Tab-separated table of N, CA, C and O in Angstrom:
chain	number	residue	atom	x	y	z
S	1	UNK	N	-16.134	-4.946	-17.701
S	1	UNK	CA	-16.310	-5.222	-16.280
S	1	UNK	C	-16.829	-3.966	-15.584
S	1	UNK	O	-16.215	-2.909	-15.434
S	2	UNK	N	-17.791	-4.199	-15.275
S	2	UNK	CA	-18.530	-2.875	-14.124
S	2	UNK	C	-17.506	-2.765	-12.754
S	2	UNK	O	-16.877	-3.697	-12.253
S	3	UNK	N	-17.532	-1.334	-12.304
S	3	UNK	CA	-17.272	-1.104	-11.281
S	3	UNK	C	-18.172	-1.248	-10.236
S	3	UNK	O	-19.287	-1.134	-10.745
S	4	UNK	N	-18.300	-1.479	-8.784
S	4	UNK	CA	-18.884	-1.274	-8.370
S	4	UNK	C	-19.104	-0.044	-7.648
S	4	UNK	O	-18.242	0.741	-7.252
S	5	UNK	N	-20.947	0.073	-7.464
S	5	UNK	CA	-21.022	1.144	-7.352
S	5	UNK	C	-20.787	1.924	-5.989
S	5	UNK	O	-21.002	3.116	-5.772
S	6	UNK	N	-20.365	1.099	-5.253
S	6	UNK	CA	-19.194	1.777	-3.917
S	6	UNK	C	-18.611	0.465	-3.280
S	6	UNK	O	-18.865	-0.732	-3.147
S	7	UNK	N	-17.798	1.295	-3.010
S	7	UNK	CA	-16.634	-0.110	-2.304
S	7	UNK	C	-16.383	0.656	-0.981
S	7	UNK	O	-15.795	1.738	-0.986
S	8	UNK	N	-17.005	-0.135	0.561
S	8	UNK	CA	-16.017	0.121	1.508
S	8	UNK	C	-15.738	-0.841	2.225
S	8	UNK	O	-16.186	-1.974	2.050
S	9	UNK	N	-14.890	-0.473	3.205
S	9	UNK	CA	-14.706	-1.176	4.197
S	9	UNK	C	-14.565	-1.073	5.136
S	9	UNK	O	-14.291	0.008	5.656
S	10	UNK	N	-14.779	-2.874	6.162
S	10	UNK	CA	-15.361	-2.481	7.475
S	10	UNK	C	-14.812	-3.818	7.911
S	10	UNK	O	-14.689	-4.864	7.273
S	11	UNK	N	-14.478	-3.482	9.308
S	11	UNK	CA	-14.037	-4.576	10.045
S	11	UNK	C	-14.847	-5.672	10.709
S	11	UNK	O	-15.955	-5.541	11.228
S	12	UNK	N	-14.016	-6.928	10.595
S	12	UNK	CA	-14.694	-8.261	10.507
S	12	UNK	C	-15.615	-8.203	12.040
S	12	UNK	O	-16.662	-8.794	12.306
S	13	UNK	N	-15.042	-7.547	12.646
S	13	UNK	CA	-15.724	-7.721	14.523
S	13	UNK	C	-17.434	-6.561	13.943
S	13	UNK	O	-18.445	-6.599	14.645
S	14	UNK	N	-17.390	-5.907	12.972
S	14	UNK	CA	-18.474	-4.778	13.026
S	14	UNK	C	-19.892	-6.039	12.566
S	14	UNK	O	-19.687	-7.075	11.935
S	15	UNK	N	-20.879	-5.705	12.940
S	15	UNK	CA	-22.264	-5.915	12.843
S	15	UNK	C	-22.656	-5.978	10.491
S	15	UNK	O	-22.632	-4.966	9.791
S	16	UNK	N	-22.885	-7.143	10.062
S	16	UNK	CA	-22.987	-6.928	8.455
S	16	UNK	C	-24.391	-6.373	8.942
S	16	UNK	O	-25.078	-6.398	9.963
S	17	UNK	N	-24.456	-5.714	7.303
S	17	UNK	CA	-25.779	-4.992	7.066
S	17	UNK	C	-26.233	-5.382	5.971
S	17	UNK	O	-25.410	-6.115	5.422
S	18	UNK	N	-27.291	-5.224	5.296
S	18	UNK	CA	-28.163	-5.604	3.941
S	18	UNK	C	-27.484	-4.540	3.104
S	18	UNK	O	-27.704	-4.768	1.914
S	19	UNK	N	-26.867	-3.647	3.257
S	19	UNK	CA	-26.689	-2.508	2.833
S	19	UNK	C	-24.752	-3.069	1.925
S	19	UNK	O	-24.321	-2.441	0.958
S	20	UNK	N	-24.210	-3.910	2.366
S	20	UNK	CA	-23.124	-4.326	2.446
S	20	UNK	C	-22.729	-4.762	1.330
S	20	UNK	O	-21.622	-4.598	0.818
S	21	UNK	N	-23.688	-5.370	0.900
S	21	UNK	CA	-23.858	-5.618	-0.702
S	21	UNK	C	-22.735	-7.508	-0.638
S	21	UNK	O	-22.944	-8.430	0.150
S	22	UNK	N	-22.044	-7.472	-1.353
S	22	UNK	CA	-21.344	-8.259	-1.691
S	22	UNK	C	-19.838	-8.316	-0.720
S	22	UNK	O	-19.046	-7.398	-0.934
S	23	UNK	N	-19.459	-9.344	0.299
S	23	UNK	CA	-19.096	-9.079	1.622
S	23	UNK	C	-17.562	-9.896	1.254
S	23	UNK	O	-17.712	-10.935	0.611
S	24	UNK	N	-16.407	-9.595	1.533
S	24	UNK	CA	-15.334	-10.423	1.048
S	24	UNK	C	-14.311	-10.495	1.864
S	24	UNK	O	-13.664	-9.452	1.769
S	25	UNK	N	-13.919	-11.119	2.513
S	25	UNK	CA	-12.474	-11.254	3.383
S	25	UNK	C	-11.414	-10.923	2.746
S	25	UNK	O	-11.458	-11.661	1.762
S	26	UNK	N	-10.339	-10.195	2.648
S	26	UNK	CA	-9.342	-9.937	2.201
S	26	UNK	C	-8.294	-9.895	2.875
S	26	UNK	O	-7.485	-9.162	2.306
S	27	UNK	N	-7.930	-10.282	3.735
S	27	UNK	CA	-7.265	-10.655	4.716
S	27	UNK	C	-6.368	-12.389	4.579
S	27	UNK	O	-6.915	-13.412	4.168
S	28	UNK	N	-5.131	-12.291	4.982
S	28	UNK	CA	-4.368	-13.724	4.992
S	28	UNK	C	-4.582	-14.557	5.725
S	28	UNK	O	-4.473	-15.716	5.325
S	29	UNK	N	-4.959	-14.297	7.045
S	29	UNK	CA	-5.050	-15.368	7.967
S	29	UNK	C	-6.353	-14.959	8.217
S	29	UNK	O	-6.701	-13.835	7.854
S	30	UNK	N	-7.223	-15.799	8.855
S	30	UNK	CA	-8.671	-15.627	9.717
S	30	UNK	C	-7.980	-15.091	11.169
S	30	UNK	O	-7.019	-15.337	11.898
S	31	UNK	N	-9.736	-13.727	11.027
S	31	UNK	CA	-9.289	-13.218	12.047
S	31	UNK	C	-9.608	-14.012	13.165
S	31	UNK	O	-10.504	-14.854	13.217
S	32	UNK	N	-8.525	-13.576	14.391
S	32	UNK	CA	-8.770	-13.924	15.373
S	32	UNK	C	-10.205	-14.335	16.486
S	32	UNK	O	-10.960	-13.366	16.410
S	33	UNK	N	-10.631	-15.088	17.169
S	33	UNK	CA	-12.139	-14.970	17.421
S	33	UNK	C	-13.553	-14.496	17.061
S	33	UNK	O	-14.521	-13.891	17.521
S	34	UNK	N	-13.020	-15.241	15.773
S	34	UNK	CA	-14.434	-15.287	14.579
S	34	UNK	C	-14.617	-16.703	14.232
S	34	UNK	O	-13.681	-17.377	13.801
S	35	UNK	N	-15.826	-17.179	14.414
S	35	UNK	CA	-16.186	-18.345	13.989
S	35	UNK	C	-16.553	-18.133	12.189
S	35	UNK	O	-17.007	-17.105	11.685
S	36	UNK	N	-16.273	-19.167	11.607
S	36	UNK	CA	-16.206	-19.280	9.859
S	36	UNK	C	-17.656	-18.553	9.628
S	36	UNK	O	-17.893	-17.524	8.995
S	37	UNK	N	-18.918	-19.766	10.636
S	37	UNK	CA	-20.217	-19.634	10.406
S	37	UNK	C	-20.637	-18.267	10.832
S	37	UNK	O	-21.735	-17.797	10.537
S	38	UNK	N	-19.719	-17.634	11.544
S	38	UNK	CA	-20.279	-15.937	12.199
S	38	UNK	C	-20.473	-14.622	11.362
S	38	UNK	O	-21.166	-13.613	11.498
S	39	UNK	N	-19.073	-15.305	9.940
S	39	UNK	CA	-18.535	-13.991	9.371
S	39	UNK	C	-19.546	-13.471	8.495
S	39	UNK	O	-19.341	-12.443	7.850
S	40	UNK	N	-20.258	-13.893	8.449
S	40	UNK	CA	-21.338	-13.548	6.665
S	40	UNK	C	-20.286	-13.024	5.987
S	40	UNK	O	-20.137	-11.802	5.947
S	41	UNK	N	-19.441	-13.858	5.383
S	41	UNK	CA	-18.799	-13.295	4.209
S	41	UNK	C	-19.178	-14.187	2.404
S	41	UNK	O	-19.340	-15.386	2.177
S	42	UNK	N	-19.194	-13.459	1.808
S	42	UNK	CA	-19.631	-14.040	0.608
S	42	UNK	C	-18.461	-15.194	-0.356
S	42	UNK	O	-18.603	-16.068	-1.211
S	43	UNK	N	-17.349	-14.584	0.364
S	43	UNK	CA	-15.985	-15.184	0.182
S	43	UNK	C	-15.012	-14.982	0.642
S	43	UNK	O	-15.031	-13.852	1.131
S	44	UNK	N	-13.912	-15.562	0.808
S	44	UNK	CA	-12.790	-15.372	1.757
S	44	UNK	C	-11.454	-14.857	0.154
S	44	UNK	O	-11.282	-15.747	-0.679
S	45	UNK	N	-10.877	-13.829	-0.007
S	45	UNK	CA	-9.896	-14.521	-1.380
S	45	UNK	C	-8.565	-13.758	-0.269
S	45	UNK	O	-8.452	-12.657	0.270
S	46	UNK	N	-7.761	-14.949	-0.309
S	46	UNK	CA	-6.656	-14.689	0.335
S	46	UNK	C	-5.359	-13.808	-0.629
S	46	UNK	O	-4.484	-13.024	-0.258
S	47	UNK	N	-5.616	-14.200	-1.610
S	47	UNK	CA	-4.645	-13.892	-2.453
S	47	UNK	C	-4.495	-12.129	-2.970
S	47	UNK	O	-3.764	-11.551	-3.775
S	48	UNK	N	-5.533	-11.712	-2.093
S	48	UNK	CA	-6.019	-10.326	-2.358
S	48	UNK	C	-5.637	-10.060	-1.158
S	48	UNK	O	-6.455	-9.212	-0.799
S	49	UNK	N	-4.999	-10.216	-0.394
S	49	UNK	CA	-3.987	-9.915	0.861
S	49	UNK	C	-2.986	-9.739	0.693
S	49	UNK	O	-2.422	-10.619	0.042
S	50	UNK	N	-2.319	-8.804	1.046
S	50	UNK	CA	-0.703	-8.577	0.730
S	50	UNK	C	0.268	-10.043	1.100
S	50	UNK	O	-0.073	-10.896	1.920
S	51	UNK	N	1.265	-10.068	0.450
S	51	UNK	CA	2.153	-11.473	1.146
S	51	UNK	C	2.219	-10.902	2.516
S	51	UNK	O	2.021	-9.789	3.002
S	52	UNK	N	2.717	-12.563	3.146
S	52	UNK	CA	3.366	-12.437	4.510
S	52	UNK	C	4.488	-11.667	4.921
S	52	UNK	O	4.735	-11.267	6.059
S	53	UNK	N	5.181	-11.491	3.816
S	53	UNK	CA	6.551	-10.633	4.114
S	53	UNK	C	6.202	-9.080	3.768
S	53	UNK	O	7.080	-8.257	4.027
S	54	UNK	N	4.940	-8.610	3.181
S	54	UNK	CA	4.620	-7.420	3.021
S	54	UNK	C	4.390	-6.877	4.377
S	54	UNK	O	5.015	-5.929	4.854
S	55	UNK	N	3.226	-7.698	5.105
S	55	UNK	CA	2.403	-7.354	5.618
S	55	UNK	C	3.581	-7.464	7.613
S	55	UNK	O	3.700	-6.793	8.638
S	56	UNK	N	3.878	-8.175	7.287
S	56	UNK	CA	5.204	-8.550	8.297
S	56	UNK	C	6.148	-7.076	8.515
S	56	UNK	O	6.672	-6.665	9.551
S	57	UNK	N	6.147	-6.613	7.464
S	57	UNK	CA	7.267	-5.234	6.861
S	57	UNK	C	6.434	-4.280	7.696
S	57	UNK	O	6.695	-3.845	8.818
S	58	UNK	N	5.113	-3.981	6.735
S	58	UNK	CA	4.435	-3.159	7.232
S	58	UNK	C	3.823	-3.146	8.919
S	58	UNK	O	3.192	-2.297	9.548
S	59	UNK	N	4.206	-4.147	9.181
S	59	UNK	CA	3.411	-4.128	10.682
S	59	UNK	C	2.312	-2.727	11.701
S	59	UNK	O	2.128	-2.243	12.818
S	60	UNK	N	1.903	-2.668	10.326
S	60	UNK	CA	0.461	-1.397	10.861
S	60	UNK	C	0.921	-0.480	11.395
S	60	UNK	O	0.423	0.085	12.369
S	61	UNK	N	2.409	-0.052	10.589
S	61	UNK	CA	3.086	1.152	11.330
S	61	UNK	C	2.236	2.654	9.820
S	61	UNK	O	2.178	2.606	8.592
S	62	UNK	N	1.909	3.408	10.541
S	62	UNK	CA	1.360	4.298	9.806
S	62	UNK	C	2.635	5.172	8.865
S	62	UNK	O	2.420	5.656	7.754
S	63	UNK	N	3.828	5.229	9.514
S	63	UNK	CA	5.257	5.824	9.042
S	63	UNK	C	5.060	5.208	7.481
S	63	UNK	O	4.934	5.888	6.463
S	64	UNK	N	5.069	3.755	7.570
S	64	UNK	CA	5.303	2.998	6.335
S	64	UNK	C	3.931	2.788	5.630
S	64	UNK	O	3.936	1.978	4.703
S	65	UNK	N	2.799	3.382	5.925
S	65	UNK	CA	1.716	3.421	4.957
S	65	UNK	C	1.891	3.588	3.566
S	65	UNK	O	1.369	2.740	2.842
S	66	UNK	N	2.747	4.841	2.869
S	66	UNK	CA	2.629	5.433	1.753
S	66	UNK	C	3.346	3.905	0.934
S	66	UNK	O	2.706	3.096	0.262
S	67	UNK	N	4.468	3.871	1.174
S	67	UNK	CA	5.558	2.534	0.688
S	67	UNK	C	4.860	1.513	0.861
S	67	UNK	O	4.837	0.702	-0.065
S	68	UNK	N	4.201	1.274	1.893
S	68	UNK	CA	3.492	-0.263	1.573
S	68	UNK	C	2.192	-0.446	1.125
S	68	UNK	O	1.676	-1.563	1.096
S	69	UNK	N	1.523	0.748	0.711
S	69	UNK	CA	0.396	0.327	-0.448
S	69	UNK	C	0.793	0.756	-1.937
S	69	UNK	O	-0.024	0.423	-2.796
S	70	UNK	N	1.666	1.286	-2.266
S	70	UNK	CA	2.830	0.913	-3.262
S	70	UNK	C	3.226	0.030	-3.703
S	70	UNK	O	3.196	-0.025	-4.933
S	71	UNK	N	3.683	-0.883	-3.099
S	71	UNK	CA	4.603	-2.145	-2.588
S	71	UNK	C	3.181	-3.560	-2.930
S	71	UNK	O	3.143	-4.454	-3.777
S	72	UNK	N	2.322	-3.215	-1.963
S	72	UNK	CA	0.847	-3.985	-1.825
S	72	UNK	C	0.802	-3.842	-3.747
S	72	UNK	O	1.600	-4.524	-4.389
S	73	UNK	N	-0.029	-3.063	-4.357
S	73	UNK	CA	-0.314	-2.207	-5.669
S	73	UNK	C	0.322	-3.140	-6.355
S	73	UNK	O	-0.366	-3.847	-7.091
S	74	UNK	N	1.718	-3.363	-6.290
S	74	UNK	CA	2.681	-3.460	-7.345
S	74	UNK	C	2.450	-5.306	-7.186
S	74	UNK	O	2.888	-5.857	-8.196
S	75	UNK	N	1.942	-6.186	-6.279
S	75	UNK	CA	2.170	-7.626	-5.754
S	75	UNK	C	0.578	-7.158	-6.764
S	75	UNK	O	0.577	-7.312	-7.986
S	76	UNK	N	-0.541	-6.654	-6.087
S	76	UNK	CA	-2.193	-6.891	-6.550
S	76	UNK	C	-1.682	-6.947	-8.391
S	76	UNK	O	-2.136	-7.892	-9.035
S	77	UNK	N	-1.103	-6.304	-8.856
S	77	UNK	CA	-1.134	-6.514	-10.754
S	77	UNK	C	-0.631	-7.618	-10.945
S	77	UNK	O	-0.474	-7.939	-12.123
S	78	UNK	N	-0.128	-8.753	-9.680
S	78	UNK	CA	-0.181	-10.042	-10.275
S	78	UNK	C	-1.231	-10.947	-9.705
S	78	UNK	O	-1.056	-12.153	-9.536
S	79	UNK	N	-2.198	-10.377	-9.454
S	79	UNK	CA	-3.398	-10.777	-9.099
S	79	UNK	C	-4.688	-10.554	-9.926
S	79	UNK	O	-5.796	-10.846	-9.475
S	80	UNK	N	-4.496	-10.026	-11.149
S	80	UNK	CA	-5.490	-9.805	-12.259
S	80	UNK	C	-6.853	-10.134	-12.135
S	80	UNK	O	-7.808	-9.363	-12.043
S	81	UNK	N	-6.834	-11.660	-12.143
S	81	UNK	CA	-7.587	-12.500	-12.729
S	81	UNK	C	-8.488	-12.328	-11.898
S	81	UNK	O	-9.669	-12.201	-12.220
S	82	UNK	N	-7.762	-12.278	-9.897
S	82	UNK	CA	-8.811	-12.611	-8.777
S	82	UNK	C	-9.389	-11.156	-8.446
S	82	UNK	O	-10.220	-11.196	-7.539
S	83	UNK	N	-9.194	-10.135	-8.863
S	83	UNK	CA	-9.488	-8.971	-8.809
S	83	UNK	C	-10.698	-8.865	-9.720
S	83	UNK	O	-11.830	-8.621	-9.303
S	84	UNK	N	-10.380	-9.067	-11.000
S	84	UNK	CA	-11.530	-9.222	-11.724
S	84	UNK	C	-12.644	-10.255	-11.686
S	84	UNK	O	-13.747	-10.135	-12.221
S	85	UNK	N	-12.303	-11.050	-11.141
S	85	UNK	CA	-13.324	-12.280	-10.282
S	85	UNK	C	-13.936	-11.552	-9.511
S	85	UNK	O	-15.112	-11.383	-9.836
S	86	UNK	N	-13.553	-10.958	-8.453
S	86	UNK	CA	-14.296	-10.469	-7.465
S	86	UNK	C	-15.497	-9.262	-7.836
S	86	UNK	O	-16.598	-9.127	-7.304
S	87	UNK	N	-14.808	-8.359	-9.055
S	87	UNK	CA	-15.772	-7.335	-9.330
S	87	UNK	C	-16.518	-8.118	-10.375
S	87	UNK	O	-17.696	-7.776	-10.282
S	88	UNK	N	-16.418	-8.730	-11.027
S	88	UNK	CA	-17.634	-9.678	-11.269
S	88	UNK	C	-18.875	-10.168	-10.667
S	88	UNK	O	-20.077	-9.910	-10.738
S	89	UNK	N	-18.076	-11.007	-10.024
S	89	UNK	CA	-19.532	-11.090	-8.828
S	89	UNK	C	-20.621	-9.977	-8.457
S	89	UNK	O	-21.840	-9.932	-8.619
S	90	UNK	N	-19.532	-8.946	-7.796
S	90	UNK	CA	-20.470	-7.561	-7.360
S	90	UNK	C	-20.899	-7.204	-8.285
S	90	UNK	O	-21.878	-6.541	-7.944
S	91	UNK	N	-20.793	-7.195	-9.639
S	91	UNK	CA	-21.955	-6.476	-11.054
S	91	UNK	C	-22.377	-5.178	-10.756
S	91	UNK	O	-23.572	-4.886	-10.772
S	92	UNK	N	-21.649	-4.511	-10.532
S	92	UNK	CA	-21.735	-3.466	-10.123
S	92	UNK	C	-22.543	-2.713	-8.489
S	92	UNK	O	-22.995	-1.595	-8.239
S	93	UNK	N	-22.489	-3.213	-8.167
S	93	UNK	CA	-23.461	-3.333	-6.708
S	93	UNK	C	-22.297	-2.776	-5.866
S	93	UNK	O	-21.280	-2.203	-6.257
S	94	UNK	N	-22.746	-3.124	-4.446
S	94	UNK	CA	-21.522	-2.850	-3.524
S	94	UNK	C	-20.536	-3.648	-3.108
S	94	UNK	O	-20.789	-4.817	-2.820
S	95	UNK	N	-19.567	-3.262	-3.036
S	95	UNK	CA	-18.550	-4.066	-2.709
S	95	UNK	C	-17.956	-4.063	-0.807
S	95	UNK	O	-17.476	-3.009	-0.390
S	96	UNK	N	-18.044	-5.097	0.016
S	96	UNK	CA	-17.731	-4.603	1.224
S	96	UNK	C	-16.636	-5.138	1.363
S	96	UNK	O	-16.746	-6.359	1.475
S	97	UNK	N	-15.118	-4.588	1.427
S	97	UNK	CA	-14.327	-5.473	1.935
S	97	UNK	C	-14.161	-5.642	3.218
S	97	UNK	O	-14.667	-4.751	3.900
S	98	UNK	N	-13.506	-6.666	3.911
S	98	UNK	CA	-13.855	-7.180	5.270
S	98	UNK	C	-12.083	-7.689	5.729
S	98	UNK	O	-11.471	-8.642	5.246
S	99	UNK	N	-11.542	-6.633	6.870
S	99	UNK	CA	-10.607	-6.625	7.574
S	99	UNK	C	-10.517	-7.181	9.566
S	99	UNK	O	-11.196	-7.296	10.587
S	100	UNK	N	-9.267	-7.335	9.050
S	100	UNK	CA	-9.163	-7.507	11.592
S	100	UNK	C	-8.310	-6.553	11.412
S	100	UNK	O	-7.457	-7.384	11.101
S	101	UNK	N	-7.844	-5.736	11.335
S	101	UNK	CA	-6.966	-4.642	11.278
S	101	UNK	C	-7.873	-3.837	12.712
S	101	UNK	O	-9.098	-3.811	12.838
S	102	UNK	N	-6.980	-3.314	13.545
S	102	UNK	CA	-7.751	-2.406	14.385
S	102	UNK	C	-7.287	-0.753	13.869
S	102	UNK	O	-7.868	0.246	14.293
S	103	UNK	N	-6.223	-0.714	12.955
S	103	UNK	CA	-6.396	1.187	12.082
S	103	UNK	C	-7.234	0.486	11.583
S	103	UNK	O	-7.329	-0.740	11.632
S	104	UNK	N	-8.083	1.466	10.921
S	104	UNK	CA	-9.352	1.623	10.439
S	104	UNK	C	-8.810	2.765	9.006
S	104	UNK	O	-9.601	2.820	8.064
S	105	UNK	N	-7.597	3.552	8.913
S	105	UNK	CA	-7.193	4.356	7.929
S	105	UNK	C	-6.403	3.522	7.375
S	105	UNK	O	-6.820	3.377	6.225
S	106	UNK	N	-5.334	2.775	7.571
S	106	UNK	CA	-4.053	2.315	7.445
S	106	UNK	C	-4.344	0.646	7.382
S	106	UNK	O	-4.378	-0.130	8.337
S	107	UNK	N	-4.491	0.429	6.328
S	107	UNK	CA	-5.218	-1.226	6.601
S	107	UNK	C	-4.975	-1.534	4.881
S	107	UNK	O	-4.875	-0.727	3.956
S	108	UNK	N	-4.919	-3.296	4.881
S	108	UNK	CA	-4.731	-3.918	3.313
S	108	UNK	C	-6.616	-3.228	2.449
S	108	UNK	O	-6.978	-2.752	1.373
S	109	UNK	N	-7.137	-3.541	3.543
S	109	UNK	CA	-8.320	-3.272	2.989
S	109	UNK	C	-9.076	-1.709	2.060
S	109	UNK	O	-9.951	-1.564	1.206
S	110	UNK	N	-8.427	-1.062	2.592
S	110	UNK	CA	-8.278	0.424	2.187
S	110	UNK	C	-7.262	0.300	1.021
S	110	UNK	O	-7.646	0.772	-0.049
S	111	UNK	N	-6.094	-0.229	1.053
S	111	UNK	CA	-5.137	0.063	-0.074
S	111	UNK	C	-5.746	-0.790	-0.841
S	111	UNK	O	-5.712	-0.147	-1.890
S	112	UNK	N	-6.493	-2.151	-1.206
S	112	UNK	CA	-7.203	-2.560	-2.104
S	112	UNK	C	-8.305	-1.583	-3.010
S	112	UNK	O	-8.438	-1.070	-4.121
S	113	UNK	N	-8.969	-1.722	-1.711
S	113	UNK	CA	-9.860	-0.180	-2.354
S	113	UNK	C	-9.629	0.826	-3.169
S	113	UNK	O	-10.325	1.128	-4.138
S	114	UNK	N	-8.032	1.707	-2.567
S	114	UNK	CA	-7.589	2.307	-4.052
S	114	UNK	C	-7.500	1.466	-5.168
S	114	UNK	O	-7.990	1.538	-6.295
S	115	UNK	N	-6.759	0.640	-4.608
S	115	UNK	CA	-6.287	-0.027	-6.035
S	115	UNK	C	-7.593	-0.287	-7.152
S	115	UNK	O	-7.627	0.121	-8.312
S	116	UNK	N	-8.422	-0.919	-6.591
S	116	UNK	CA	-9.705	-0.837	-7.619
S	116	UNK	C	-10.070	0.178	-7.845
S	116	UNK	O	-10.275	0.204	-9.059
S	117	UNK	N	-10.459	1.739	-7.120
S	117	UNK	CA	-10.491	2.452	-7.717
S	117	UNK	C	-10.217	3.289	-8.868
S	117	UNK	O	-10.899	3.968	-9.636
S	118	UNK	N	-8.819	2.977	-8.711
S	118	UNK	CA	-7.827	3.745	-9.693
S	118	UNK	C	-7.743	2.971	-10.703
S	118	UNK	O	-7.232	3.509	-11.685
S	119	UNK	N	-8.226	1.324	-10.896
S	119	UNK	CA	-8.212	0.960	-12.251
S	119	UNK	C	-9.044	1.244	-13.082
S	119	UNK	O	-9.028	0.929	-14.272
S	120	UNK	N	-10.116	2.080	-12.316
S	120	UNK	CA	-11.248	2.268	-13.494
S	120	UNK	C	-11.152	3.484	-14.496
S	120	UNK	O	-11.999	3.625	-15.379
């Protein structure tokens, strides 16, 4: 399985670019005042979202960053299959993941990001 050859991310309200490569929601719920047809996303995978009770815990408190992409990490290794689905698709290309988070440091989308990183 190729890595791709950069992974970032960017929030669902920001402008997509050609540059974006392969565009993915990772997020549990749809964000707020986004139409489905607006998002250019290539896919939505929910399951690549922390649970509800993670993300509930963490409530975008930066205190609990370190523990809850830990916590996140440890739920994503029972997510194998959809992880490797996803970097499939991208074939090595770019990967954009796509958040409503308003941190921009402190977000599921960023702790995914390690997480793929660090499996390679």
């Amino acid at each position: 399985m190729k890595q791709p050859h950069r992974i970032q991310c960017k929030r669902v309200y920001d402008d997509a670019d050609k540059a974006d490569g392969y565009r993915v929601l990772v997020d549990r719920v749809w964000p707020r005042g986004i139409k489905k047809e607006d998002l250019q996303a290539d896919e939505w995978r929910k399951e690549l979202a922390p649970s509800s009770e993670l993300r509930k815990w963490f409530n975008h408190d930066p205190k609990r960053w370190a523990a809850f992409y830990q916590k996140f990490h440890a739920e994503l290794a029972h997510q194998h299959e959809a992880v490797e689905s996803v970097l499939k698709s991208v074939d090595g290309g770019t990967l954009t993941l796509l958040y409503a988070a308003k941190d921009e440091a402190h977000n599921n989308a960023v702790a995914l990001k390690m997480y793929i990183q660090n499996k390679s």
